Amino acid sequence: MEHNALLFIVGVIALALGFLIAKMLERNNASQIIKRAKKSAQGILKEAKSEGESIKKDKILQAKEKFIELKAEHEKVILGRDKKMNEAEKRTRDKESQVSGELSRNKKLNQSLEDRIKDYDKRLEYVDKKKAEAEKMHQSTVQQLEVISGLSAEEAKSQLVTTLKDQAKADAMKHVQTSIEEAKMTAEQEAKKIIINTIQRIGTEEAVENCVSVFNLESDDVKGRIIGREGRNIRAIEAATGVEIIVDDTPEAIILSCFDSVRREVARLSLHKLVTDGRIHPARIEEVVQKTTRQIEQEIVEVGKRTVIDLGIHGLHPELIKAVGRMKYRSSYGQNLLQHSREVAKLCSVMAAELGVNAKLARRAGLLHDIGKVPDTDTETETPHAILGMQWAEKYGEKPDVCNAIGAHHDEIEMTSLLSPIVQVCDAISGARPGARRQVLDSYIQRLKDLEEIAFGFQGVKKAYAIQAGRELRVIVESEKVNDDKASSLSFEISQKIQTDMTYPGQVKVTVIRETRAVNIAK
């Protein structure tokens, strides 16, 4: 037991000594580390101080250089300002010298002006004296003349003025009469020259439209397929297109008959598609006709665009372009309406250029003058085509001169611009040239006779003339039997009679003329 206790005590003592020794060694190491850290810190401080000194010296040098640079710039600015001030002072001195020179010159001018004014005053005094002397002499002369002639000055003056007025009126009337006669002769000659020159410069084509089209077939076997069982195919085609189809003994051909060329064209193209495809039955016929109708509508727009581009017309409303395209499928007395309108546009352009009028505006009015003949709806057909065309032009933003030219080319309204007579004349030239329009002569003459006979059927009518290709009926009545009120009612009654008894294209204007003459003979 004692031995174990001794060992324990020795162990404790040894442990305490080891701990003390370890602590001593640790303290010794710490002191060494601290010494090394202090040495390192001192080295870092020395380096920092040396670097700070070098940075300080660099900054001082940079500041000195910046100061020198700023000082040089400042001196340069000061020198520039001094230079400008010296220049301004120099200009000021120059201005002062110039002003002093001008002042001296002005003094001299003022002096010369004063001298001249004095001279003028003296001259005016002299002139006034002479004027007074002349007035005294004039009064004495007038008094002597009054005594000699026995007339006062006012009476003599009035007689002289009256004589001069009468002589001036006579000379003026002679001059005016001569000028009017010369103007009439010159105007008629110039008008003929312009019209002949215009007609010669425009190349025209004779385009006569028919009311029937011939559809050629490869063989007569196709006729049976077009007719269909019990004629159902041909009835379906006629119902869908509104065209009468005539199948006769003509070899390898059928005839399409319709007054509307658009319907005939739709029927012709539809038949061509049906025959090419080979499927011909009512459902297929309706489908093909609808597609062809849309195709024709697109073609109408393209025709209108090509026409306005060819004529150099710009800014035309799309609806008016469609109307121009529809004119390709309309005719007037056998004359294709689009060809007629193109021809009128060219004639108007040339004639306007000769007269010094706006040629582009005249060409525009010439192209659009007959757009009222291609109405969209049946209700619009009741309005005269010239008035309808004018309303369309106003609706789609055309200029007033163009609208008036369209509405007045058949004298429905009053002409207000120089374009209107140009369009009217060119329309007559295009429609009246040989070969332009085709009519059956016998029926045409008979229609004119019928118009005149209707007028002769009314009491008081002395003469009746159908003019302008039957578009106007002029009735001359006896003034003793028909008064002014009766003439107005007679015009209305004749127009109603024509409307109920006759069939005619377009419209007929009825003009009743009542004239009263008073004749006496001087012997």
Coordinates of C-alpha atoms in Angstrom, one line a residue:
M1 CA 0.0 0.0 0.0
E2 CA 2.8 2.4 1.0
H3 CA 4.6 1.4 -2.1
N4 CA 1.6 2.2 -4.3
A5 CA 1.1 5.6 -2.6
L6 CA 4.7 6.4 -3.1
L7 CA 4.4 5.6 -6.8
F8 CA 1.3 7.8 -7.1
I9 CA 3.0 10.7 -5.4
V10 CA 6.0 10.4 -7.6
G11 CA 3.7 10.3 -10.7
V12 CA 1.9 13.4 -9.6
I13 CA 5.2 15.2 -9.0
A14 CA 6.5 14.1 -12.4
L15 CA 3.3 15.2 -14.0
A16 CA 3.5 18.6 -12.4
L17 CA 7.2 19.0 -13.4
G18 CA 6.3 18.0 -17.0
F19 CA 3.5 20.6 -17.0
L20 CA 5.8 23.2 -15.7
I21 CA 8.5 22.4 -18.2
A22 CA 5.9 22.5 -21.0
K23 CA 4.6 25.9 -19.9
M24 CA 8.2 27.2 -19.8
L25 CA 8.9 25.9 -23.3
E26 CA 5.6 27.4 -24.6
R27 CA 6.4 30.7 -23.0
N28 CA 9.9 30.7 -24.6
N29 CA 8.4 29.9 -28.0
A30 CA 5.8 32.7 -27.7
S31 CA 8.5 35.2 -26.8
Q32 CA 10.4 34.2 -29.9
I33 CA 7.3 34.5 -32.1
I34 CA 6.6 38.0 -30.6
K35 CA 10.2 39.1 -31.3
R36 CA 9.9 37.9 -34.9
A37 CA 6.5 39.6 -35.3
K38 CA 8.0 42.9 -34.0
K39 CA 10.9 42.6 -36.3
S40 CA 8.5 42.0 -39.2
A41 CA 6.3 44.9 -38.2
Q42 CA 9.3 47.2 -38.0
G43 CA 10.3 46.1 -41.5
I44 CA 6.8 46.7 -42.8
L45 CA 6.7 50.1 -41.2
K46 CA 10.0 51.1 -42.7
E47 CA 8.9 49.9 -46.2
A48 CA 5.5 51.8 -45.7
K49 CA 7.4 54.9 -44.7
S50 CA 9.7 54.7 -47.7
E51 CA 6.8 54.0 -50.1
G52 CA 4.8 56.9 -48.5
E53 CA 7.8 59.2 -49.0
S54 CA 8.2 58.2 -52.6
I55 CA 4.4 58.6 -53.3
K56 CA 4.5 61.9 -51.6
K57 CA 7.3 63.1 -53.7
D58 CA 5.5 61.8 -56.9
K59 CA 2.3 63.6 -55.9
I60 CA 4.2 66.8 -55.2
L61 CA 5.9 66.5 -58.6
Q62 CA 2.5 65.9 -60.3
A63 CA 0.9 68.8 -58.5
K64 CA 3.8 71.0 -59.5
E65 CA 3.5 69.9 -63.2
K66 CA -0.3 70.4 -63.1
F67 CA 0.1 73.8 -61.6
I68 CA 2.6 74.7 -64.3
E69 CA 0.3 73.4 -67.0
L70 CA -2.8 75.3 -65.6
K71 CA -0.7 78.4 -65.2
A72 CA 0.4 78.1 -68.9
E73 CA -3.2 77.7 -70.0
H74 CA -4.4 80.6 -67.8
E75 CA -1.7 82.8 -69.3
K76 CA -2.7 81.7 -72.8
V77 CA -6.4 82.5 -72.1
I78 CA -5.3 85.9 -70.7
L79 CA -3.2 86.6 -73.8
G80 CA -6.2 85.6 -76.0
R81 CA -8.5 87.9 -74.1
D82 CA -6.0 90.7 -74.3
K83 CA -5.7 90.2 -78.0
K84 CA -9.5 90.3 -78.5
M85 CA -9.7 93.4 -76.4
N86 CA -7.0 95.0 -78.5
E87 CA -8.8 94.1 -81.7
A88 CA -12.1 95.4 -80.3
E89 CA -10.4 98.7 -79.3
K90 CA -9.0 98.9 -82.8
R91 CA -12.4 98.3 -84.4
T92 CA -13.9 100.9 -82.1
R93 CA -11.2 103.4 -83.1
D94 CA -11.9 102.6 -86.8
K95 CA -15.7 103.1 -86.2
E96 CA -15.1 106.4 -84.4
S97 CA -12.9 107.6 -87.3
Q98 CA -15.6 106.4 -89.8
V99 CA -18.4 108.0 -87.9
S100 CA -16.4 111.3 -87.7
G101 CA -15.9 111.1 -91.4
E102 CA -19.5 110.5 -92.1
L103 CA -20.5 113.4 -89.8
S104 CA -18.2 115.7 -91.7
R105 CA -19.8 114.5 -95.0
N106 CA -23.3 114.9 -93.6
K107 CA -22.5 118.5 -92.6
K108 CA -21.3 119.2 -96.1
L109 CA -24.5 117.6 -97.6
N110 CA -26.7 119.5 -95.2
Q111 CA -25.0 122.7 -96.3
S112 CA -25.4 121.9 -99.9
L113 CA -29.1 121.0 -99.3
E114 CA -29.7 124.2 -97.6
D115 CA -28.2 126.1 -100.5
R116 CA -30.4 124.2 -103.0
I117 CA -33.5 124.8 -100.9
K118 CA -32.8 128.5 -100.9
D119 CA -32.3 128.3 -104.7
Y120 CA -35.6 126.4 -105.1
D121 CA -37.5 128.9 -103.0
K122 CA -36.2 131.7 -105.3
R123 CA -37.2 129.7 -108.3
L124 CA -40.7 129.0 -106.9
E125 CA -41.2 132.7 -106.2
Y126 CA -40.3 133.4 -109.8
V127 CA -42.6 130.6 -111.1
D128 CA -45.5 131.8 -109.0
K129 CA -45.1 135.3 -110.5
K130 CA -45.0 133.9 -114.0
K131 CA -48.1 131.7 -113.3
A132 CA -50.0 134.7 -112.0
E133 CA -49.1 136.6 -115.1
A134 CA -50.1 133.7 -117.3
E135 CA -53.5 133.4 -115.6
K136 CA -54.2 137.1 -116.1
M137 CA -53.3 136.7 -119.8
H138 CA -55.5 133.6 -120.1
Q139 CA -58.5 135.3 -118.5
S140 CA -58.1 138.3 -120.8
T141 CA -57.9 136.0 -123.8
V142 CA -61.0 134.0 -122.7
Q143 CA -62.9 137.3 -122.3
Q144 CA -61.9 138.4 -125.8
L145 CA -62.9 135.0 -127.3
E146 CA -66.3 135.2 -125.5
V147 CA -66.9 138.6 -126.9
I148 CA -65.9 137.5 -130.4
S149 CA -67.9 134.1 -130.4
G150 CA -70.8 135.2 -128.4
L151 CA -70.5 132.0 -126.1
S152 CA -69.4 131.6 -122.6
A153 CA -66.4 129.4 -121.7
E154 CA -68.7 126.7 -120.1
E155 CA -71.0 126.6 -123.1
A156 CA -68.0 126.2 -125.5
K157 CA -66.6 123.5 -123.3
S158 CA -69.9 121.5 -123.2
Q159 CA -70.2 121.7 -127.0
L160 CA -66.7 120.5 -127.5
V161 CA -67.2 117.6 -125.0
T162 CA -70.4 116.5 -126.7
T163 CA -68.8 116.6 -130.2
L164 CA -65.8 114.5 -128.9
K165 CA -68.1 112.0 -127.2
D166 CA -70.2 111.4 -130.4
Q167 CA -67.1 111.1 -132.5
A168 CA -65.5 108.7 -130.0
K169 CA -68.7 106.5 -129.9
A170 CA -68.9 106.3 -133.7
D171 CA -65.2 105.4 -133.9
A172 CA -65.5 102.8 -131.1
M173 CA -68.6 101.2 -132.7
K174 CA -66.7 100.9 -136.0
H175 CA -63.7 99.4 -134.3
V176 CA -65.8 97.0 -132.2
Q177 CA -67.8 95.8 -135.3
T178 CA -64.6 95.2 -137.3
S179 CA -63.1 93.4 -134.3
I180 CA -66.2 91.2 -133.9
E181 CA -66.2 90.3 -137.6
E182 CA -62.5 89.5 -137.6
A183 CA -62.9 87.5 -134.4
K184 CA -65.7 85.4 -135.9
M185 CA -63.8 84.7 -139.1
T186 CA -60.6 83.9 -137.2
A187 CA -62.4 81.8 -134.5
E188 CA -64.2 79.7 -137.1
Q189 CA -61.0 79.1 -139.0
E190 CA -59.0 78.2 -135.9
A191 CA -61.8 75.9 -134.6
K192 CA -61.8 74.0 -137.9
K193 CA -58.0 73.8 -137.8
I194 CA -58.0 72.5 -134.3
I195 CA -60.7 69.9 -134.9
I196 CA -59.1 68.7 -138.2
N197 CA -55.7 68.5 -136.6
T198 CA -57.1 66.6 -133.6
I199 CA -58.9 64.1 -135.8
Q200 CA -55.9 63.5 -137.9
R201 CA -53.6 62.9 -134.9
I202 CA -55.8 60.3 -133.3
G203 CA -55.7 56.8 -134.7
T204 CA -59.2 55.2 -134.4
E205 CA -60.4 51.7 -134.6
E206 CA -63.7 50.5 -135.8
A207 CA -65.1 48.3 -133.0
V208 CA -68.6 47.1 -133.6
E209 CA -70.1 44.8 -131.0
N210 CA -72.7 42.1 -131.8
C211 CA -75.4 40.7 -129.7
V212 CA -74.4 37.1 -130.4
S213 CA -71.3 35.0 -129.9
V214 CA -70.4 31.8 -131.6
F215 CA -68.9 29.0 -129.5
N216 CA -66.9 26.5 -131.5
L217 CA -66.9 22.8 -130.7
E218 CA -64.5 20.1 -131.5
S219 CA -67.3 17.8 -132.7
D220 CA -71.1 17.6 -132.9
D221 CA -71.1 14.9 -130.1
V222 CA -70.4 17.6 -127.6
K223 CA -73.7 19.3 -128.4
G224 CA -75.6 16.4 -126.9
R225 CA -73.6 16.6 -123.7
I226 CA -74.3 20.3 -123.5
I227 CA -78.0 19.8 -124.0
G228 CA -78.2 17.0 -121.4
R229 CA -81.0 14.6 -120.7
E230 CA -84.2 16.2 -121.7
G231 CA -82.4 19.5 -122.0
R232 CA -81.6 19.9 -118.3
N233 CA -78.0 21.0 -118.8
I234 CA -78.9 23.7 -121.4
R235 CA -81.7 25.0 -119.1
A236 CA -79.3 25.1 -116.2
I237 CA -76.8 27.1 -118.2
E238 CA -79.4 29.6 -119.4
A239 CA -80.8 30.0 -115.9
A240 CA -77.4 30.6 -114.4
T241 CA -76.0 33.0 -117.0
G242 CA -79.1 34.7 -118.4
V243 CA -78.0 33.9 -121.9
E244 CA -80.1 32.2 -124.6
I245 CA -78.2 29.2 -126.1
I246 CA -79.2 28.4 -129.7
V247 CA -78.3 24.9 -130.9
D248 CA -79.1 24.5 -134.6
D249 CA -77.7 22.6 -137.6
T250 CA -74.6 24.8 -137.7
P251 CA -71.7 22.2 -137.7
E252 CA -69.4 22.2 -134.7
A253 CA -70.8 25.5 -133.2
I254 CA -73.5 26.8 -131.0
I255 CA -74.7 30.4 -130.7
L256 CA -74.9 32.5 -127.5
S257 CA -77.4 35.3 -127.7
C258 CA -77.7 38.2 -125.2
F259 CA -77.8 42.0 -125.3
D260 CA -75.4 42.0 -122.2
S261 CA -71.9 41.3 -123.3
V262 CA -70.8 40.5 -119.8
R263 CA -73.3 37.7 -119.6
R264 CA -72.2 36.4 -123.0
E265 CA -68.6 36.4 -121.9
V266 CA -69.4 34.5 -118.7
A267 CA -71.4 32.0 -120.6
R268 CA -68.7 31.5 -123.2
L269 CA -65.9 31.0 -120.6
S270 CA -68.1 28.7 -118.5
L271 CA -68.9 26.5 -121.6
H272 CA -65.2 26.4 -122.4
K273 CA -64.4 25.2 -118.9
L274 CA -67.2 22.7 -118.8
V275 CA -66.3 21.2 -122.2
T276 CA -62.6 21.0 -121.4
D277 CA -63.3 19.4 -118.0
G278 CA -65.9 17.0 -119.4
R279 CA -68.2 17.0 -116.4
I280 CA -71.4 18.7 -117.4
H281 CA -74.3 18.6 -115.0
P282 CA -76.5 21.2 -113.2
A283 CA -74.5 21.4 -110.0
R284 CA -71.2 21.6 -111.8
I285 CA -72.6 24.2 -114.2
E286 CA -73.6 26.5 -111.2
E287 CA -70.2 26.1 -109.6
V288 CA -68.3 26.9 -112.9
V289 CA -70.6 29.9 -113.6
Q290 CA -69.9 31.4 -110.1
K291 CA -66.2 31.0 -110.5
T292 CA -66.3 32.5 -114.0
T293 CA -68.3 35.5 -112.7
R294 CA -65.7 36.2 -110.0
Q295 CA -63.0 35.8 -112.7
I296 CA -64.8 38.4 -114.9
E297 CA -65.1 40.8 -112.0
Q298 CA -61.3 40.5 -111.4
E299 CA -60.7 41.0 -115.1
I300 CA -62.9 44.1 -115.1
V301 CA -60.7 45.7 -112.4
E302 CA -57.5 44.7 -114.3
V303 CA -58.9 46.3 -117.5
G304 CA -59.7 49.5 -115.6
K305 CA -56.2 49.6 -114.2
R306 CA -54.5 49.0 -117.5
T307 CA -56.7 51.7 -119.2
V308 CA -55.9 54.4 -116.7
I309 CA -52.2 53.5 -116.8
D310 CA -52.1 53.6 -120.6
L311 CA -53.8 57.0 -120.6
G312 CA -51.5 58.4 -117.8
I313 CA -54.4 59.1 -115.4
H314 CA -53.5 59.0 -111.7
G315 CA -55.3 59.1 -108.4
L316 CA -58.6 57.6 -109.7
H317 CA -60.9 56.1 -107.1
P318 CA -61.1 52.3 -107.2
E319 CA -64.9 52.4 -107.8
L320 CA -64.3 54.6 -110.9
I321 CA -61.6 52.2 -112.1
K322 CA -64.2 49.4 -111.8
A323 CA -66.7 51.5 -113.8
V324 CA -64.0 52.0 -116.5
G325 CA -63.4 48.3 -116.6
R326 CA -67.1 47.5 -117.0
M327 CA -67.2 49.7 -120.1
K328 CA -65.3 47.0 -121.9
Y329 CA -68.5 44.9 -121.8
R330 CA -70.9 47.6 -122.9
S331 CA -71.7 49.1 -126.3
S332 CA -73.6 52.1 -127.6
Y333 CA -75.2 51.7 -131.0
G334 CA -72.7 48.8 -131.6
Q335 CA -69.7 50.9 -130.6
N336 CA -67.6 49.4 -127.7
L337 CA -68.0 51.9 -124.8
L338 CA -64.4 51.5 -123.5
Q339 CA -62.9 52.0 -127.0
H340 CA -65.2 55.0 -127.4
S341 CA -64.1 56.5 -124.0
R342 CA -60.4 55.9 -124.7
E343 CA -60.8 57.6 -128.1
V344 CA -62.7 60.6 -126.5
A345 CA -60.0 60.9 -123.8
K346 CA -57.2 61.1 -126.5
L347 CA -59.2 63.6 -128.6
C348 CA -59.9 65.8 -125.5
S349 CA -56.2 65.7 -124.6
V350 CA -55.0 66.9 -128.0
M351 CA -57.8 69.5 -128.4
A352 CA -57.1 70.9 -124.9
A353 CA -53.4 71.1 -125.6
E354 CA -54.1 73.1 -128.8
L355 CA -56.4 75.5 -126.8
G356 CA -54.0 75.9 -123.9
V357 CA -56.3 74.1 -121.4
N358 CA -55.1 71.4 -118.9
A359 CA -54.6 68.4 -121.1
K360 CA -54.4 65.9 -118.2
L361 CA -57.7 67.1 -116.8
A362 CA -59.4 67.0 -120.2
R363 CA -58.1 63.4 -120.8
R364 CA -59.6 62.4 -117.4
A365 CA -63.0 64.0 -118.2
G366 CA -63.0 62.3 -121.6
L367 CA -62.4 58.9 -120.1
L368 CA -65.1 59.3 -117.5
H369 CA -67.8 61.0 -119.5
D370 CA -69.9 57.9 -120.2
I371 CA -69.4 56.0 -116.8
G372 CA -73.1 56.6 -116.2
K373 CA -73.9 54.0 -118.9
V374 CA -72.6 51.2 -116.7
P375 CA -74.8 51.4 -113.5
D376 CA -74.4 48.9 -110.6
T377 CA -78.2 48.6 -110.0
D378 CA -81.3 48.7 -112.0
T379 CA -82.7 51.7 -110.0
E380 CA -79.8 53.8 -111.3
T381 CA -80.9 53.3 -114.9
E382 CA -83.8 55.7 -114.4
T383 CA -81.3 58.6 -114.2
P384 CA -79.8 60.0 -117.4
H385 CA -76.3 58.6 -117.9
A386 CA -74.7 62.0 -117.9
I387 CA -76.2 63.1 -114.6
L388 CA -75.5 59.7 -113.1
G389 CA -71.9 59.9 -114.2
M390 CA -71.6 63.4 -112.7
Q391 CA -73.0 62.2 -109.4
W392 CA -70.5 59.3 -109.3
A393 CA -67.6 61.7 -110.0
E394 CA -68.7 64.1 -107.3
K395 CA -69.1 61.2 -104.9
Y396 CA -65.6 59.9 -105.5
G397 CA -63.8 63.2 -105.3
E398 CA -63.3 64.4 -108.8
K399 CA -62.7 68.1 -109.5
P400 CA -65.7 70.3 -110.2
D401 CA -64.6 71.0 -113.8
V402 CA -64.5 67.2 -114.6
C403 CA -67.9 66.7 -112.9
N404 CA -69.4 69.5 -115.0
A405 CA -67.9 68.2 -118.2
I406 CA -69.4 64.7 -117.5
G407 CA -72.9 66.1 -116.6
A408 CA -73.1 68.7 -119.4
H409 CA -71.9 66.7 -122.5
H410 CA -75.5 66.1 -123.5
D411 CA -76.7 69.5 -122.3
E412 CA -78.6 68.2 -119.3
I413 CA -77.0 70.9 -117.1
E414 CA -75.3 74.2 -117.9
M415 CA -71.6 74.3 -118.9
T416 CA -69.4 76.1 -116.4
S417 CA -65.9 75.3 -117.6
L418 CA -64.0 75.1 -120.9
L419 CA -63.6 71.4 -120.4
S420 CA -67.3 70.8 -121.0
P421 CA -67.6 71.9 -124.7
I422 CA -64.3 70.1 -125.4
V423 CA -65.7 66.8 -124.1
Q424 CA -69.0 67.4 -125.9
V425 CA -67.3 68.0 -129.2
C426 CA -64.9 65.1 -128.9
D427 CA -67.8 62.7 -127.9
A428 CA -69.6 63.8 -131.1
I429 CA -66.5 63.3 -133.2
S430 CA -65.9 59.8 -131.9
G431 CA -69.6 58.7 -132.2
A432 CA -70.3 60.3 -135.6
R433 CA -67.2 59.2 -137.6
P434 CA -68.0 56.7 -140.4
G435 CA -68.0 53.0 -139.2
A436 CA -68.0 53.8 -135.5
R437 CA -71.6 52.9 -134.9
R438 CA -73.8 50.5 -136.7
Q439 CA -77.6 50.9 -137.0
V440 CA -80.1 49.4 -139.4
L441 CA -80.8 52.4 -141.7
D442 CA -84.4 51.6 -142.4
S443 CA -85.3 51.2 -138.7
Y444 CA -83.3 54.2 -137.8
I445 CA -85.1 56.4 -140.3
Q446 CA -88.5 55.0 -139.3
R447 CA -87.8 55.8 -135.7
L448 CA -87.0 59.4 -136.5
K449 CA -90.2 59.7 -138.6
D450 CA -92.2 58.2 -135.7
L451 CA -90.8 60.8 -133.4
E452 CA -91.8 63.6 -135.7
E453 CA -95.2 62.1 -136.3
I454 CA -95.9 62.0 -132.6
A455 CA -95.2 65.7 -132.4
F456 CA -97.5 66.5 -135.4
G457 CA -100.3 64.7 -133.6
F458 CA -100.7 67.6 -131.2
Q459 CA -102.6 70.8 -132.0
G460 CA -100.7 74.0 -132.8
V461 CA -97.5 72.2 -134.0
K462 CA -96.1 73.8 -137.2
K463 CA -92.8 71.9 -137.7
A464 CA -91.0 69.1 -135.9
Y465 CA -87.4 68.0 -136.3
A466 CA -85.7 64.9 -134.9
I467 CA -82.0 65.7 -134.4
Q468 CA -78.9 64.3 -132.7
A469 CA -79.6 60.7 -133.9
G470 CA -83.0 60.8 -132.4
R471 CA -81.9 62.0 -129.0
E472 CA -83.7 65.3 -129.3
L473 CA -87.0 66.4 -130.8
R474 CA -87.4 70.1 -131.6
V475 CA -91.0 71.2 -132.0
I476 CA -91.9 74.6 -133.5
V477 CA -95.4 75.8 -132.7
E478 CA -97.7 78.5 -134.0
S479 CA -97.5 81.5 -131.6
E480 CA -101.1 82.5 -132.3
K481 CA -102.5 79.1 -131.2
V482 CA -100.0 78.2 -128.4
N483 CA -99.1 80.5 -125.6
D484 CA -96.1 80.2 -123.2
D485 CA -98.0 78.1 -120.6
K486 CA -99.3 75.8 -123.3
A487 CA -95.8 75.4 -124.8
S488 CA -94.5 74.1 -121.4
S489 CA -97.4 71.6 -121.0
L490 CA -97.0 70.6 -124.7
S491 CA -93.4 69.6 -124.1
F492 CA -94.5 67.4 -121.2
E493 CA -97.3 65.8 -123.1
I494 CA -95.1 65.0 -126.1
S495 CA -92.4 63.5 -123.9
Q496 CA -95.1 61.3 -122.1
K497 CA -96.4 60.2 -125.5
I498 CA -93.0 59.2 -126.7
Q499 CA -92.3 57.3 -123.5
T500 CA -95.5 55.3 -123.7
D501 CA -95.6 54.6 -127.5
M502 CA -92.0 54.1 -128.5
T503 CA -89.0 51.9 -127.7
Y504 CA -85.7 53.7 -127.9
P505 CA -82.2 53.6 -126.2
G506 CA -81.2 56.3 -123.8
Q507 CA -83.4 59.3 -123.6
V508 CA -85.1 61.8 -125.9
K509 CA -85.1 65.6 -125.1
V510 CA -88.2 67.4 -126.2
T511 CA -87.8 71.2 -126.9
V512 CA -90.8 73.3 -127.8
I513 CA -90.0 76.6 -129.5
R514 CA -92.5 79.4 -129.7
E515 CA -91.5 82.5 -131.6
T516 CA -93.3 85.8 -132.1
R517 CA -92.2 88.2 -134.9
A518 CA -93.2 91.8 -135.5
V519 CA -92.4 92.9 -139.1
N520 CA -92.9 96.4 -140.6
I521 CA -91.6 97.9 -143.9
A522 CA -90.2 101.4 -144.1
K523 CA -90.9 103.0 -147.5

